[in-house]
mmCIF file of C-alpha atoms in Angstrom:
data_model
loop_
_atom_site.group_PDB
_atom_site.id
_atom_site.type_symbol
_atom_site.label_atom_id
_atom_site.label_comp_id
_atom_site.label_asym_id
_atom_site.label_seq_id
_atom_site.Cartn_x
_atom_site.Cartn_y
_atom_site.Cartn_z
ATOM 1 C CA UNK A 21 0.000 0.000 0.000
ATOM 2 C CA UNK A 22 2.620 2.567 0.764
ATOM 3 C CA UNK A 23 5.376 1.407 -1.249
ATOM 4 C CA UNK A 24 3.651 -0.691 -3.748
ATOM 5 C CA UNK A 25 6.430 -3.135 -3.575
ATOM 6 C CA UNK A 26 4.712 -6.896 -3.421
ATOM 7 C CA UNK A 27 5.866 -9.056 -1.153
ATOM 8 C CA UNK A 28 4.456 -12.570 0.712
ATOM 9 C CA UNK A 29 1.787 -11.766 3.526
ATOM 10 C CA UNK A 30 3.855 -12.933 6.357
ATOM 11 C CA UNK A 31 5.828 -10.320 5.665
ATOM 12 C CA UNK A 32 3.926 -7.036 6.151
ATOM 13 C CA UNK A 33 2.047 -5.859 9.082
ATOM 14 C CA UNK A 34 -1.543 -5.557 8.935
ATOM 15 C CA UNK A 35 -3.457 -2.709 10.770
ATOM 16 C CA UNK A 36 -7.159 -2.012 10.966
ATOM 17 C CA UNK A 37 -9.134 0.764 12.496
ATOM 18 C CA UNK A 38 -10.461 0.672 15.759
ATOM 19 C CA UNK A 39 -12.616 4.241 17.212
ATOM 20 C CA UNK A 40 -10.675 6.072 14.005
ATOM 21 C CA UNK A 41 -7.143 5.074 15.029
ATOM 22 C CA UNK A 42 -4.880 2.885 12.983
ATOM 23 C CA UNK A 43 -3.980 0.091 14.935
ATOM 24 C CA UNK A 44 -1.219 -2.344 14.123
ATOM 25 C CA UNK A 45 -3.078 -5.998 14.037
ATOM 26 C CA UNK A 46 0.097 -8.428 15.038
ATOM 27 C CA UNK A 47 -2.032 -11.562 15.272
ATOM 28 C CA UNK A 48 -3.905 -10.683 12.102
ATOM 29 C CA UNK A 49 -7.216 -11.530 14.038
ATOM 30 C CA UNK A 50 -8.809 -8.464 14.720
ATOM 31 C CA UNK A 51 -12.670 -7.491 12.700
ATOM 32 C CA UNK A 52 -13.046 -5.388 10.404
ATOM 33 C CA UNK A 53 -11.519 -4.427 6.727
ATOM 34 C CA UNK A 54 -7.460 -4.352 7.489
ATOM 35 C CA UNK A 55 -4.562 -3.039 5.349
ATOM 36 C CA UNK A 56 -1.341 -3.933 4.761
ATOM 37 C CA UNK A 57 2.014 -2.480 5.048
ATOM 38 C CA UNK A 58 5.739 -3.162 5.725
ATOM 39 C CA UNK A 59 7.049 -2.756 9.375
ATOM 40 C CA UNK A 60 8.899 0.475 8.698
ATOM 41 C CA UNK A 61 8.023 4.168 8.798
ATOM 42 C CA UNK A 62 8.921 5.118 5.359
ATOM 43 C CA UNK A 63 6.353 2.610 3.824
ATOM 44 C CA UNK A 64 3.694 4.491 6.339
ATOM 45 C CA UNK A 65 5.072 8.152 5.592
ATOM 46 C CA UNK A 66 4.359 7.144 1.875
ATOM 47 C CA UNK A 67 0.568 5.580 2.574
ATOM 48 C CA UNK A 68 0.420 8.983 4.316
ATOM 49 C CA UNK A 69 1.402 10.927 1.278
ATOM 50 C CA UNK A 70 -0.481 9.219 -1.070
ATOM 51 C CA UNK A 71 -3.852 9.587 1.262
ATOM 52 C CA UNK A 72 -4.220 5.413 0.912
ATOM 53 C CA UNK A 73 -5.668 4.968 4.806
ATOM 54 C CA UNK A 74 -9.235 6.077 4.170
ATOM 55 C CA UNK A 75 -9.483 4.237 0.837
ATOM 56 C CA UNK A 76 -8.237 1.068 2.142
ATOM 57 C CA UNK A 77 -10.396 1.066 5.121
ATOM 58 C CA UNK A 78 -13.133 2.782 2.958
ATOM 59 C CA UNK A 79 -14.048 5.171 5.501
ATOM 60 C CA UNK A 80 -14.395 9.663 5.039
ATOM 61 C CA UNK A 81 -11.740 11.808 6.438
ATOM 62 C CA UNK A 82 -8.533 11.505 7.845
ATOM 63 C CA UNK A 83 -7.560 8.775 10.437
ATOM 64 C CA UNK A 84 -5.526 9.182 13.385
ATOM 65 C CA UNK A 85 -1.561 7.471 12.442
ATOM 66 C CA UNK A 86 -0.210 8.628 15.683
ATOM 67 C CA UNK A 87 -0.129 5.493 17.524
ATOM 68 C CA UNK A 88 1.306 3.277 14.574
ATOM 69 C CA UNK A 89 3.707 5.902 13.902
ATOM 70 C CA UNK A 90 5.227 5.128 17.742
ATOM 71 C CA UNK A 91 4.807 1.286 17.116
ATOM 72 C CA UNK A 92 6.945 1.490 14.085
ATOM 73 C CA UNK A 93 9.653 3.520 15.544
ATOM 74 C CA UNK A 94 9.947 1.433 17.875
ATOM 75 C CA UNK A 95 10.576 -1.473 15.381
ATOM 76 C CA UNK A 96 12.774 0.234 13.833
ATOM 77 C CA UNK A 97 15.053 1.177 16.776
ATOM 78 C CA UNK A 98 15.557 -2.511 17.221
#
């Protein structure tokens, strides 16, 4: 989605939208429509910049990143 590079599932992080916050879904088992992106913050800066979030999750307006912006630095400071 942000990217556009393909890749196999198990290898992207799917996140879904939970009270208009997008939520990293680890275990892949939450409800609702999800979306997928790689683990790091320049894939997610790019979804960003291309406005992909409420498309993908088909909803109006913008959607609150702040949360999976902190997961993802985190990954990435490991």
């Amino acid at each position: 989605m942000g990217c556009r590079v393909r890749t196999v599932k198990s290898e992207l992080l799917r996140l879904v939208v939970v009270e208009g916050v997008i939520v990293p879904d680890r275990r892949g088992r939450s409800q609702g429509r999800g979306a997928y992106v790689h683990p790091v913050l320049h894939c997610l800066e790019l979804a960003e910049r291309r406005r992909a979030f409420p498309r993908s999750f088909r909803v109006a307006g913008a959607l609150d990143v702040s949360r999976l912006r902190a997961s993802l630095a985190g990954l990435d400071a490991e």
